[in-house]
Short mmCIF file of C-alpha atoms and ligand atoms in Angstrom, two decimals:
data_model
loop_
_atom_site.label_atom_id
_atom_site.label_comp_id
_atom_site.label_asym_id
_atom_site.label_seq_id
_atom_site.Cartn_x
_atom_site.Cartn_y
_atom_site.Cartn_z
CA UNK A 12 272.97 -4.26 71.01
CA UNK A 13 276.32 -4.55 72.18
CA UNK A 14 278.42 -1.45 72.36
CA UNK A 15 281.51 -1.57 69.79
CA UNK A 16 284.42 0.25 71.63
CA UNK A 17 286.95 1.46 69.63
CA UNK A 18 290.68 1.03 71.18
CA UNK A 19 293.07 3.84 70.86
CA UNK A 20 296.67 3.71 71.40
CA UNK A 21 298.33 3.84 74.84
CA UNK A 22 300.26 7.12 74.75
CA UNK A 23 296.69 9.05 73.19
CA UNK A 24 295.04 7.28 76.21
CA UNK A 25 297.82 8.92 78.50
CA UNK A 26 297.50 12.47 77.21
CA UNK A 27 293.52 12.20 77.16
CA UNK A 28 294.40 11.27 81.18
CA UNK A 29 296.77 14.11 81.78
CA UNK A 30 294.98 17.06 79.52
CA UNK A 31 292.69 17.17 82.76
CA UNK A 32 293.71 19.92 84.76
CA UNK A 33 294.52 18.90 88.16
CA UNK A 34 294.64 20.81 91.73
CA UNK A 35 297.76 21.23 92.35
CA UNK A 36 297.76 22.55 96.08
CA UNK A 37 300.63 23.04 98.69
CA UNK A 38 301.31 23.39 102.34
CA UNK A 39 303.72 23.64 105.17
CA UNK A 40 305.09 19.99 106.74
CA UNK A 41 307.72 19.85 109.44
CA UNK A 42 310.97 18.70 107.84
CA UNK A 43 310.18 15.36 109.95
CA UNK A 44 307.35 14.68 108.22
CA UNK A 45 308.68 15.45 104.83
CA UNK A 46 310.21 12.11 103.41
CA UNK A 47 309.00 11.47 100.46
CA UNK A 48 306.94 14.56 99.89
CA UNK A 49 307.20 16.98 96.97
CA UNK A 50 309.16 20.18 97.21
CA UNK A 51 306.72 22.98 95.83
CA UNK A 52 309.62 25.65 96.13
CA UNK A 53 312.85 25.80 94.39
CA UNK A 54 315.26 25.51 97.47
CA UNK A 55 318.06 28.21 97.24
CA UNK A 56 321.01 28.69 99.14
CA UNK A 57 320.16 31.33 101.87
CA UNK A 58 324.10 31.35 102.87
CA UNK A 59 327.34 29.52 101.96
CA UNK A 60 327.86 26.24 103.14
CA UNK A 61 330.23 25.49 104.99
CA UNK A 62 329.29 28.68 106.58
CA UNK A 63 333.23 30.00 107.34
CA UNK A 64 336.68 28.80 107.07
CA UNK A 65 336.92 25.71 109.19
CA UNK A 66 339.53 22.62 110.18
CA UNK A 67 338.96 19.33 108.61
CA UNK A 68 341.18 17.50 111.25
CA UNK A 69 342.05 17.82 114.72
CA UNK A 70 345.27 20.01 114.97
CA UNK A 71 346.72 22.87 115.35
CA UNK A 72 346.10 26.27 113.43
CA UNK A 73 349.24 28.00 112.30
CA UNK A 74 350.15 31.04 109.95
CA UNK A 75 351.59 29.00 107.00
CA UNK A 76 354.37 31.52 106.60
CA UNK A 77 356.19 30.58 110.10
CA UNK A 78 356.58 27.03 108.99
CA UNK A 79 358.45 28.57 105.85
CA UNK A 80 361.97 27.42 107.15
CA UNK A 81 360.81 24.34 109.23
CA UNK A 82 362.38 20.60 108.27
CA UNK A 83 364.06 17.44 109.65
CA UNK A 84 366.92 19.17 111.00
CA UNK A 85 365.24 22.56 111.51
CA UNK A 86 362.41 22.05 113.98
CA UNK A 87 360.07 25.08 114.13
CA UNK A 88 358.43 25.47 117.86
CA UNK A 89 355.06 27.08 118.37
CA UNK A 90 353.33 28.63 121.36
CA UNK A 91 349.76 27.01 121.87
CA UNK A 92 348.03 29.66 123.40
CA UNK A 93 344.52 28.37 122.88
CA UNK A 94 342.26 25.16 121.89
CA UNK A 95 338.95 25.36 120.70
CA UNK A 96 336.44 22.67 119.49
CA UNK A 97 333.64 22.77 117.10
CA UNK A 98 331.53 25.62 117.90
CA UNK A 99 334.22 27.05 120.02
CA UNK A 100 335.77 30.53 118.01
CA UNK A 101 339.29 32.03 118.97
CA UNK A 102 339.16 34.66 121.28
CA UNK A 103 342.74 36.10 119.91
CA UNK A 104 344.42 37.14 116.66
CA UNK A 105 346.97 34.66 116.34
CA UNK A 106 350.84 36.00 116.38
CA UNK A 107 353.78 35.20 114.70
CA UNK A 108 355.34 32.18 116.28
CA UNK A 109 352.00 30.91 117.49
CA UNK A 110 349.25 28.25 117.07
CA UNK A 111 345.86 27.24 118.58
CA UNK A 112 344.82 23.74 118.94
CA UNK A 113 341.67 23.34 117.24
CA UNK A 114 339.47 20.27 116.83
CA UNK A 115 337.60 19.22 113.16
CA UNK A 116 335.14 21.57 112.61
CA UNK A 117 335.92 24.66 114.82
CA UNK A 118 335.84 28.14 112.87
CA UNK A 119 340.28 28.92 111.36
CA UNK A 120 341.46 31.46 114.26
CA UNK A 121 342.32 35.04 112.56
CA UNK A 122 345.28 35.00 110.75
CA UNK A 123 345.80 31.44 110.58
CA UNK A 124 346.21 30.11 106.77
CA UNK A 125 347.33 26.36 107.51
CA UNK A 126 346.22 23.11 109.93
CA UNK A 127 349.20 20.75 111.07
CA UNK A 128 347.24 17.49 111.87
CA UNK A 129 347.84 16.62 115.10
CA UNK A 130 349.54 13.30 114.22
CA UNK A 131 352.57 15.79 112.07
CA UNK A 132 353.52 17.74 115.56
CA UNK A 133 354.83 17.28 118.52
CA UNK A 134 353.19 18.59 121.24
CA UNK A 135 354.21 19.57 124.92
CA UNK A 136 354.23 21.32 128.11
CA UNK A 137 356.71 23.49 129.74
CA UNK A 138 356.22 25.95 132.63
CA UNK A 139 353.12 25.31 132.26
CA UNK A 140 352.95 26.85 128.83
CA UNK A 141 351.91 24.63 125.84
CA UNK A 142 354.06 24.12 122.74
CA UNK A 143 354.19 21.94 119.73
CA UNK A 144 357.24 21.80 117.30
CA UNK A 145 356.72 20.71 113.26
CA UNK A 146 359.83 19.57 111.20
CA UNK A 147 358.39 20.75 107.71
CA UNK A 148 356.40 23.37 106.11
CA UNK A 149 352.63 23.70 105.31
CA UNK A 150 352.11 25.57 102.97
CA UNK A 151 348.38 28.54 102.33
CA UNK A 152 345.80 26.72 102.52
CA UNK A 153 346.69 23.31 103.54
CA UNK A 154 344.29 21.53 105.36
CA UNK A 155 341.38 24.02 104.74
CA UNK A 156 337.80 23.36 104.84
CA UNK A 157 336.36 26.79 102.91
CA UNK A 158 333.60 29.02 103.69
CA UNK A 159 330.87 27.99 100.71
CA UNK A 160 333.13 25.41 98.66
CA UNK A 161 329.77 22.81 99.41
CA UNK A 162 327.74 25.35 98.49
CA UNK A 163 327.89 29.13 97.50
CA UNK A 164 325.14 31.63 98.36
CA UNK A 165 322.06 32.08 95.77
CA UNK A 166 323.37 28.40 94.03
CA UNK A 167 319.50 26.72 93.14
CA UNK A 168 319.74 23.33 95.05
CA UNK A 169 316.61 21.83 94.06
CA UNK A 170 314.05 22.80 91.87
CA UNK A 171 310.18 22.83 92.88
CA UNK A 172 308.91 19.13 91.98
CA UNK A 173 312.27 17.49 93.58
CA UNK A 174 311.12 14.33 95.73
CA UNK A 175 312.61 14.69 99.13
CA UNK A 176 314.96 11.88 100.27
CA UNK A 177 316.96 11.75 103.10
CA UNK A 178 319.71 13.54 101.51
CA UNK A 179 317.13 16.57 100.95
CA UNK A 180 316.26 16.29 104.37
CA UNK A 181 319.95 16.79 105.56
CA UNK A 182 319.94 20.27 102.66
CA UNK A 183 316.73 21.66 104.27
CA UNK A 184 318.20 21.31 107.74
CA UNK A 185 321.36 22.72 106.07
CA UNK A 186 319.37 25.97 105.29
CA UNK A 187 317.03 25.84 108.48
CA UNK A 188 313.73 25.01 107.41
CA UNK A 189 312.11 23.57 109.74
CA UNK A 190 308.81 23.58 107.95
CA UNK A 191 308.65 23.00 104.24
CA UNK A 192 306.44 23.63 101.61
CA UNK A 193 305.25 20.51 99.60
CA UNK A 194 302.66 19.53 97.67
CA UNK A 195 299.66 18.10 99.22
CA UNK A 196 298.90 14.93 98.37
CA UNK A 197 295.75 14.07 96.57
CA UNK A 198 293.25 11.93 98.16
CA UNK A 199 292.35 8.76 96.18
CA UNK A 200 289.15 6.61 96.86
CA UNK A 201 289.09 2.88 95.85
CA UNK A 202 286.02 0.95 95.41
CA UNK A 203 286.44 -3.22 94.54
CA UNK A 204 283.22 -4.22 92.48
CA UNK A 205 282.00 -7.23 91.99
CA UNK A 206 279.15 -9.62 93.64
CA UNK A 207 281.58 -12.46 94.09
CA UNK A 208 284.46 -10.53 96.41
CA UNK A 209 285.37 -11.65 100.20
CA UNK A 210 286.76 -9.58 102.48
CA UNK A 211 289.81 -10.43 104.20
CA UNK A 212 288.56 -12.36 107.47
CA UNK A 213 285.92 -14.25 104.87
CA UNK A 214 286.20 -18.03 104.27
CA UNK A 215 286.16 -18.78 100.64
CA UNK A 216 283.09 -20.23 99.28
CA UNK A 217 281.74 -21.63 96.24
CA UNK A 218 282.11 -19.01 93.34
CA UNK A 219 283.87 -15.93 95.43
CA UNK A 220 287.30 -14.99 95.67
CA UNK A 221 289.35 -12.54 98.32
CA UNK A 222 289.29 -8.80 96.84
CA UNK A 223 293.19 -8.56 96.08
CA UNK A 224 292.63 -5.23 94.05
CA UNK A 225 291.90 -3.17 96.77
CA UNK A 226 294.95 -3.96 98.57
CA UNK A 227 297.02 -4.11 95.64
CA UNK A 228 295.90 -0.51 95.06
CA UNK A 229 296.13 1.25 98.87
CA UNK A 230 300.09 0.47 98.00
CA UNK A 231 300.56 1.41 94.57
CA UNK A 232 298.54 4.60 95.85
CA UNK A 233 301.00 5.29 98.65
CA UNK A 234 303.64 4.33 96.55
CA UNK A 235 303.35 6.61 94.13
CA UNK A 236 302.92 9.44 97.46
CA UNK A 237 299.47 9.97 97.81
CA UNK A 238 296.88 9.67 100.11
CA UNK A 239 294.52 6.14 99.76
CA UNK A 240 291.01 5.79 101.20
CA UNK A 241 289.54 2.39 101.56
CA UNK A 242 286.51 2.37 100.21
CA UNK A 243 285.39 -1.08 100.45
CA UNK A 244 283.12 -3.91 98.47
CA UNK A 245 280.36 -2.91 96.14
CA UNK A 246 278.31 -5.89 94.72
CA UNK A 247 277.16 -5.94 91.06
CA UNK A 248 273.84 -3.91 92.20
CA UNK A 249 272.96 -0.25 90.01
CA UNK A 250 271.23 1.55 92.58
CA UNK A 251 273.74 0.85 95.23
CA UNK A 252 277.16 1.44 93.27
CA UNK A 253 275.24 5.01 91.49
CA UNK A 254 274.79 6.46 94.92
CA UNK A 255 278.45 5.17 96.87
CA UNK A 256 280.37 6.31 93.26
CA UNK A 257 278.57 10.05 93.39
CA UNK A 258 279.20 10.12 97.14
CA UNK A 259 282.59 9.42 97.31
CA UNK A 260 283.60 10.87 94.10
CA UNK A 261 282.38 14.84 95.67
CA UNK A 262 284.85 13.12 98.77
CA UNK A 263 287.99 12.63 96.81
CA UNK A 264 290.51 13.96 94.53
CA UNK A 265 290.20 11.14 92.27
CA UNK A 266 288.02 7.54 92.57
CA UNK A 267 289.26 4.07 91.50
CA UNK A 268 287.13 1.70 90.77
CA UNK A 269 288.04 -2.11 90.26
CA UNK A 270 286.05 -4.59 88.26
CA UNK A 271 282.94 -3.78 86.07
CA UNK A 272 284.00 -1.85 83.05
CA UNK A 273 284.29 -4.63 80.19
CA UNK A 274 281.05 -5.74 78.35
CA UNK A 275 279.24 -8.11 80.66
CA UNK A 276 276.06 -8.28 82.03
CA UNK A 277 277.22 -7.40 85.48
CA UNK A 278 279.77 -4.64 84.34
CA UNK A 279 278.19 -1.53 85.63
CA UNK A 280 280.29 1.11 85.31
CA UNK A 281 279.53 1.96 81.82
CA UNK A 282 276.22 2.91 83.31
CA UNK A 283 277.08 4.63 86.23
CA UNK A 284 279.35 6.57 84.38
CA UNK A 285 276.30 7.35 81.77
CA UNK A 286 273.61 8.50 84.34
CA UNK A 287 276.20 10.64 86.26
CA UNK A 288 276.85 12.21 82.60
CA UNK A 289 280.65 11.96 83.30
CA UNK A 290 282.71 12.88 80.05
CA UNK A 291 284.33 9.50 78.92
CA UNK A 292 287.85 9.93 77.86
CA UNK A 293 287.98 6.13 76.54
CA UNK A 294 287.14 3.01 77.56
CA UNK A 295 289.46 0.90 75.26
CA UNK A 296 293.00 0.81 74.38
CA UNK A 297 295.45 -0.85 72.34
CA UNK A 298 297.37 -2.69 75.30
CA UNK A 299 297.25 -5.61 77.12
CA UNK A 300 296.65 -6.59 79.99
CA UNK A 301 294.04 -3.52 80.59
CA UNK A 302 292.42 -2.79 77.20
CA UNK A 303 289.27 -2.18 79.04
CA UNK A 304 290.70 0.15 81.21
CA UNK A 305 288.06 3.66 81.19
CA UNK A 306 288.60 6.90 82.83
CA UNK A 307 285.95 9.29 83.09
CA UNK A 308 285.59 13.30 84.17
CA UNK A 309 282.48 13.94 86.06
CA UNK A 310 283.05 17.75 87.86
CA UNK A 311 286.48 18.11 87.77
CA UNK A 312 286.97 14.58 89.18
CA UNK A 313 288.63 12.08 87.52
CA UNK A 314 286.99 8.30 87.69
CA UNK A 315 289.38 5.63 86.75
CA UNK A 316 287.75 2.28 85.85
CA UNK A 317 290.39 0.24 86.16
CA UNK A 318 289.80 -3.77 85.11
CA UNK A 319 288.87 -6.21 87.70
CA UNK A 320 291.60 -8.47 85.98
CA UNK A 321 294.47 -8.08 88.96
CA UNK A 322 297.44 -7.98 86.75
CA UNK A 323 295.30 -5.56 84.31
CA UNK A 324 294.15 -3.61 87.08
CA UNK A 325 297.76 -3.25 88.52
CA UNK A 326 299.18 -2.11 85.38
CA UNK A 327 296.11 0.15 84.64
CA UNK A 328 297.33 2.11 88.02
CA UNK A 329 300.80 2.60 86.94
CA UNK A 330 300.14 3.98 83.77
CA UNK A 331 297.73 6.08 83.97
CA UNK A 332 296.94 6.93 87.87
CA UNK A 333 300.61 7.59 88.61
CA UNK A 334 301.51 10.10 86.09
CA UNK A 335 298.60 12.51 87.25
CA UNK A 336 299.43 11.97 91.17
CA UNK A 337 303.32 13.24 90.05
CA UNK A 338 301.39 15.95 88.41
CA UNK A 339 298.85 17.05 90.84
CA UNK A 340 302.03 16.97 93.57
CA UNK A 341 304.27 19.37 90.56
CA UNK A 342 306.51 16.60 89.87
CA UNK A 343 307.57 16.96 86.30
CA UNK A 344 309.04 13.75 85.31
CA UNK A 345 305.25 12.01 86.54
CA UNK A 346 305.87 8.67 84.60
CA UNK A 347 306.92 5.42 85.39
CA UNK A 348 311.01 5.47 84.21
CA UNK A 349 311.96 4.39 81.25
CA UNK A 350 315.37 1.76 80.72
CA UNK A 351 316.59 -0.27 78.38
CA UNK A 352 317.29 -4.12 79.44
CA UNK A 353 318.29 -6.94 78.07
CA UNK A 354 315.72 -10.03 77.80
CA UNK A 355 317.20 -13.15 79.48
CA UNK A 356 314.29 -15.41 78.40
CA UNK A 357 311.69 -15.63 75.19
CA UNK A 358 308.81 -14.22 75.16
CA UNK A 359 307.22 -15.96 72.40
CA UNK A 360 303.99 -14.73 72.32
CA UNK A 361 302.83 -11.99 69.04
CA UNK A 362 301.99 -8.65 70.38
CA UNK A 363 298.72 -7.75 68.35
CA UNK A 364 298.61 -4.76 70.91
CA UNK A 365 301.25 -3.12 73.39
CA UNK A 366 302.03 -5.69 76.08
CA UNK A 367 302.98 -4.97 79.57
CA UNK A 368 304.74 -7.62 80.66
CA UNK A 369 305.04 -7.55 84.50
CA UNK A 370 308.98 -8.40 84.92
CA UNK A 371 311.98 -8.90 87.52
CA UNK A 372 314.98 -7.60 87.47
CA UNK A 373 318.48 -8.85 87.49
CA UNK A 374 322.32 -7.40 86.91
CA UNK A 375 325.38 -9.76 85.33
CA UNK A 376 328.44 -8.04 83.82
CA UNK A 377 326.99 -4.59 84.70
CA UNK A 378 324.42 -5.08 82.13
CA UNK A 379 320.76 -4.91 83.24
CA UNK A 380 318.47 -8.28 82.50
CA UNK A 381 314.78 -8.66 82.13
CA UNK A 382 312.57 -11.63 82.31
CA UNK A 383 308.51 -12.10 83.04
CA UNK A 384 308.32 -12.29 86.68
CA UNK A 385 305.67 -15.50 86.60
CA UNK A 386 302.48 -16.46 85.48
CA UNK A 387 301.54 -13.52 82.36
CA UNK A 388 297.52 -13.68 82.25
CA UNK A 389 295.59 -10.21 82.79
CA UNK A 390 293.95 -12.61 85.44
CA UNK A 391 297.31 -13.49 87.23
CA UNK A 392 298.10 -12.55 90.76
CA UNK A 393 300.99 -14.31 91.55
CA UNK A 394 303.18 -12.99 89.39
CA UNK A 395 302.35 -9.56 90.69
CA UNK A 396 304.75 -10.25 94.17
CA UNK A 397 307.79 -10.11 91.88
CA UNK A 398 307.29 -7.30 89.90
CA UNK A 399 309.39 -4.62 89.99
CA UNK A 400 309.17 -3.19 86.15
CA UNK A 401 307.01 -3.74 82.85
CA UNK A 402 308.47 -4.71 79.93
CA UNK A 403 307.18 -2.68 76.74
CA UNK A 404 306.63 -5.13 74.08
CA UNK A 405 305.19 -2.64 71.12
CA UNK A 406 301.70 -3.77 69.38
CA UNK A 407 302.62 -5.01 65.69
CA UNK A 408 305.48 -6.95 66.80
CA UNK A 409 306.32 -10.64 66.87
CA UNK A 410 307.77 -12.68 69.71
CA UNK A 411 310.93 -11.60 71.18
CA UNK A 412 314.11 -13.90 71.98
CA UNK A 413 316.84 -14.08 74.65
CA UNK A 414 319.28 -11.52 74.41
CA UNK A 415 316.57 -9.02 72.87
CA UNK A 416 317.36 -5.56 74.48
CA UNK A 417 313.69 -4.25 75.07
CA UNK A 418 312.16 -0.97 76.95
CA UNK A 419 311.70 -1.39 80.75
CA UNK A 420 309.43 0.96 82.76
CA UNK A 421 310.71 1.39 86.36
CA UNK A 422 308.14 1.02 88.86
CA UNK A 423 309.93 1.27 92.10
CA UNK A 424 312.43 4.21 90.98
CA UNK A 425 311.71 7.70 92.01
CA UNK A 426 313.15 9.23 88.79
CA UNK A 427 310.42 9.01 86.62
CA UNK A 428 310.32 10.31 83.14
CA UNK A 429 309.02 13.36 81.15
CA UNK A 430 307.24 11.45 78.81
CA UNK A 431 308.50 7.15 77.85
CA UNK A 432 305.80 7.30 75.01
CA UNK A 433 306.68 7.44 71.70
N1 LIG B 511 283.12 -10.57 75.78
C1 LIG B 511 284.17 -9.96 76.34
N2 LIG B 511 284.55 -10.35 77.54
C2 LIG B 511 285.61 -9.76 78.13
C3 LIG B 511 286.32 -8.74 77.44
C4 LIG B 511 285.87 -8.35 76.17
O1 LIG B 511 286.45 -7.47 75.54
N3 LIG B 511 284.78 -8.99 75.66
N4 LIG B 511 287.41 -8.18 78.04
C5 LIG B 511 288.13 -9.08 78.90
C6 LIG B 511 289.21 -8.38 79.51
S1 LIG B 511 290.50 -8.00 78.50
C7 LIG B 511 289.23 -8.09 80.83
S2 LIG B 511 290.62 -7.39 81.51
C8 LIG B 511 288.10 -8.36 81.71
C9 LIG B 511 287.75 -7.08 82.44
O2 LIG B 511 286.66 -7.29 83.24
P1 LIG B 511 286.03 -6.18 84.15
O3 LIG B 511 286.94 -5.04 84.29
O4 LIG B 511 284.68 -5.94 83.69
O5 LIG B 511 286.06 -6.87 85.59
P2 LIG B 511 285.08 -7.95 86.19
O6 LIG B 511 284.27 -8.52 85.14
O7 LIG B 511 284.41 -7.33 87.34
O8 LIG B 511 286.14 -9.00 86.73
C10 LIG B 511 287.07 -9.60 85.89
C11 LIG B 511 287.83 -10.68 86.67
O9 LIG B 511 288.54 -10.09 87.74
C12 LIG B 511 288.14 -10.62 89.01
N5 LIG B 511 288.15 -9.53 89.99
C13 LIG B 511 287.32 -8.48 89.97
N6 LIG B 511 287.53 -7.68 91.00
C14 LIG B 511 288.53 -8.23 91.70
C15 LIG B 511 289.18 -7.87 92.91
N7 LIG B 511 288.86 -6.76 93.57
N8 LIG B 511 290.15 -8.68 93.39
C16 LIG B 511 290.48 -9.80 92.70
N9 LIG B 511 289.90 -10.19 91.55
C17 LIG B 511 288.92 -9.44 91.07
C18 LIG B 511 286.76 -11.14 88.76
O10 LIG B 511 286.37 -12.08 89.69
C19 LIG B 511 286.90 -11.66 87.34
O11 LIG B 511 287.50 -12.94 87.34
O12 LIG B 511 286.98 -8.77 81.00
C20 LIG B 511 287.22 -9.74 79.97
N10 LIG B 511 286.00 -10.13 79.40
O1 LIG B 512 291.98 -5.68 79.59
MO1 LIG B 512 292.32 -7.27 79.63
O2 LIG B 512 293.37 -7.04 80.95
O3 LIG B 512 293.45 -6.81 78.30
O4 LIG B 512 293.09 -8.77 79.68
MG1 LIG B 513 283.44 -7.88 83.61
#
């Protein structure tokens, strides 16, 4: 008899996902291989930043005090009796009545307090002795770029979890590290099932179609920062997709399989899952496309049976393989992001259960818009090149109308969210 499944509501479906503890391992990258990797350390500031009292400008370095009586019609002159660049230091305390030329960046001579930019003095040469005159006064501090005013020493710059971008990159180079500790990236197998699936160089023929899925999946893997293995075709045979599941599954972190998990004769997974005795967490849920989506434990190993359906199978990925990547790599806002945006076409059609609409995205008058990003079935793939969000429409609701603001998961922000379930 056919096997009544029982659908259970998105957000339980998540938490069944992410109760199962994952690995959670680090190690040392170089910093030029860190992009997009995890920090698995807070990052602290070793020392202040800048690291001393420095010129923002090319000029001259004075003791503010001497330019005290300087104006228009009383020019103050200064002996130059150095210059230093950036990286240079001042081999001399600086005197009353004198000045060092110093470029942007060089370390503020002893003594000095001000810096005349070089386009406010006049600057020349006499017996072979430098000189520059000002005609006003600069006043403590003018012109100073302090010792730790980016950062002071001890501030926390980044918690553990952070995402590096390139602006990280530039901190940890700040602080010298030129290996980092990140989170390793799990390894994720995926496996396209189904008798009728082509590979790539195939010619189509009666009946088949390309495997898309697979594809699809290697960059919503790396996407999301972890590590893809191609796996390749499995046709609808028991035997055969028993043995390559249990193989690669003691090979990976987790295993995706595409295809096979809904009721049909050919839909094997069910029973793969059974005779590996792998704990199913569900294999239905309130939300469309994917309702047949199925994850399963078997040894620590999480199995996700994601729907041969493209658009189902995309979606299936993002909301509940993504959230436990960000967690096995200590990320603690692991969900897709969560926005508000305002629907710029109808969407007619009754929501018996949540519906992920794949979406594009748009800006006019600062405000952001929403609207289906092409053809909406579970079975679409078109629609798929597009989409850069999902729009949340909740099960129990009716159609919704232009102008409707609605809930928008992010799927190309690296933000993420704690938790966008109610
Ligand atoms: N009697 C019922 N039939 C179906 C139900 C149901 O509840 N009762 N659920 C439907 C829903 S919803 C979905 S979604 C699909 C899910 O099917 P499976 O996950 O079992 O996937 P398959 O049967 O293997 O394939 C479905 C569809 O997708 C195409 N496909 C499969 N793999 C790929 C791939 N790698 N690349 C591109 N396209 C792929 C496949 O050819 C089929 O057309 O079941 C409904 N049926
Ligand atoms: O699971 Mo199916 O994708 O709901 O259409
Ligand atoms: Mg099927």
């Amino acid at each position: 008899m056919l096997e009544k499944r029982t659908p259970i509501p998105v957000s339980e479906a998540v938490k069944k996902v992410m109760s199962i503890p994952q690995k959670q391992k680090t190690e040392q990258v170089h910093l030029h291989k860190a992009y997009r990797r995890t920090l698995a350390e807070d990052l602290i500031a070793k020392h202040p930043v800048p690291p001393f009292d420095r010129s923002p400008y090319d000029g001259f370095a004075i003791r503010s005090q001497d330019s005290s009586e300087a104006s228009r019609d009383n020019p103050i002159t200064f002996q130059v009796i150095e210059t230093i660049g950036a990286g240079s230091v001042c081999s001399r305390e600086v005197q009353s009545g004198e000045a060092v030329r110093i470029m942007t960046g060089a370390m503020l001579p002893k003594n000095c307090d001000a810096i005349v930019m070089l386009e406010l003095a006049h600057a020349f040469s006499e017996n072979e002795t430098n000189y520059m005159t000002i005609k006003r006064e600069f006043p403590a501090g003018h012109n100073i770029s302090y010792q730790g005013e980016d950062v002071a020493t001890g501030t926390i710059l980044l918690k553990k979890g952070t995402v590096i971008n390139p602006g990280t990159a530039a901190l940890l180079a700040t602080f010298g590290y030129e290996y980092v500790t990140v989170a390793k990236q799990p390894t994720i197998g995926v496996f396209a099932t189904g008798s009728e699936l082509l590979d790539l160089g195939d010619p189509l023929e009666p009946g088949k179609i390309r495997n898309s899925n697979t594809h699809m999946l290697l960059a919503q893997i790396e996407r999301a920062g972890a590590i893809p293995y191609y796996m390749g075709n499995l046709p609808d045979e028991f035997d055969l997709c028993y043995n390559r599941v249990k193989e690669a599954a003691e090979q990976v972190d987790m295993l995706i399989t595409t295809g096979g998990v809904s009721v049909g004769d050919f839909d094997l997974l069910p029973e793969v899952y059974a005779k590996l005795e792998a704990e199913v967490l569900f294999n239905k849920i309130a939300m469309r496309p994917g309702s047949v989506t199925t994850v399963a434990v078997w040894q620590d190993t999480l199995l996700f049976g994601l729907s041969g359906n493209p658009s189902a199978c995309y979606v299936g990925f993002e909301v509940f393989v993504k959230p436990v990547i960000g967690t096995s790599m200590l990320q603690t806002k692991p969900h897709l992001q969560k926005v508000k945006a305002t629907l710029i076409e109808p969407v007619p059609k009754a929501n018996p259960f949540t519906r992920f609409v794949r979406c594009a995205l748009s800006y006019s008058n600062d405000q952001l818009q929403v609207a289906p990003s092409g053809f909406n079935k579970s079975s679409a793939v078109s629609s798929l090149a597009k989409t850069v969000a999902f729009m949340v429409l909740p099960g129990g609701t009716r159609g919704y109308t232009t102008g409707d603001l609605v809930d928008v998961l992010l799927l190309e922000s690296s933000e993420g969210s704690e938790w966008p379930w109610e």
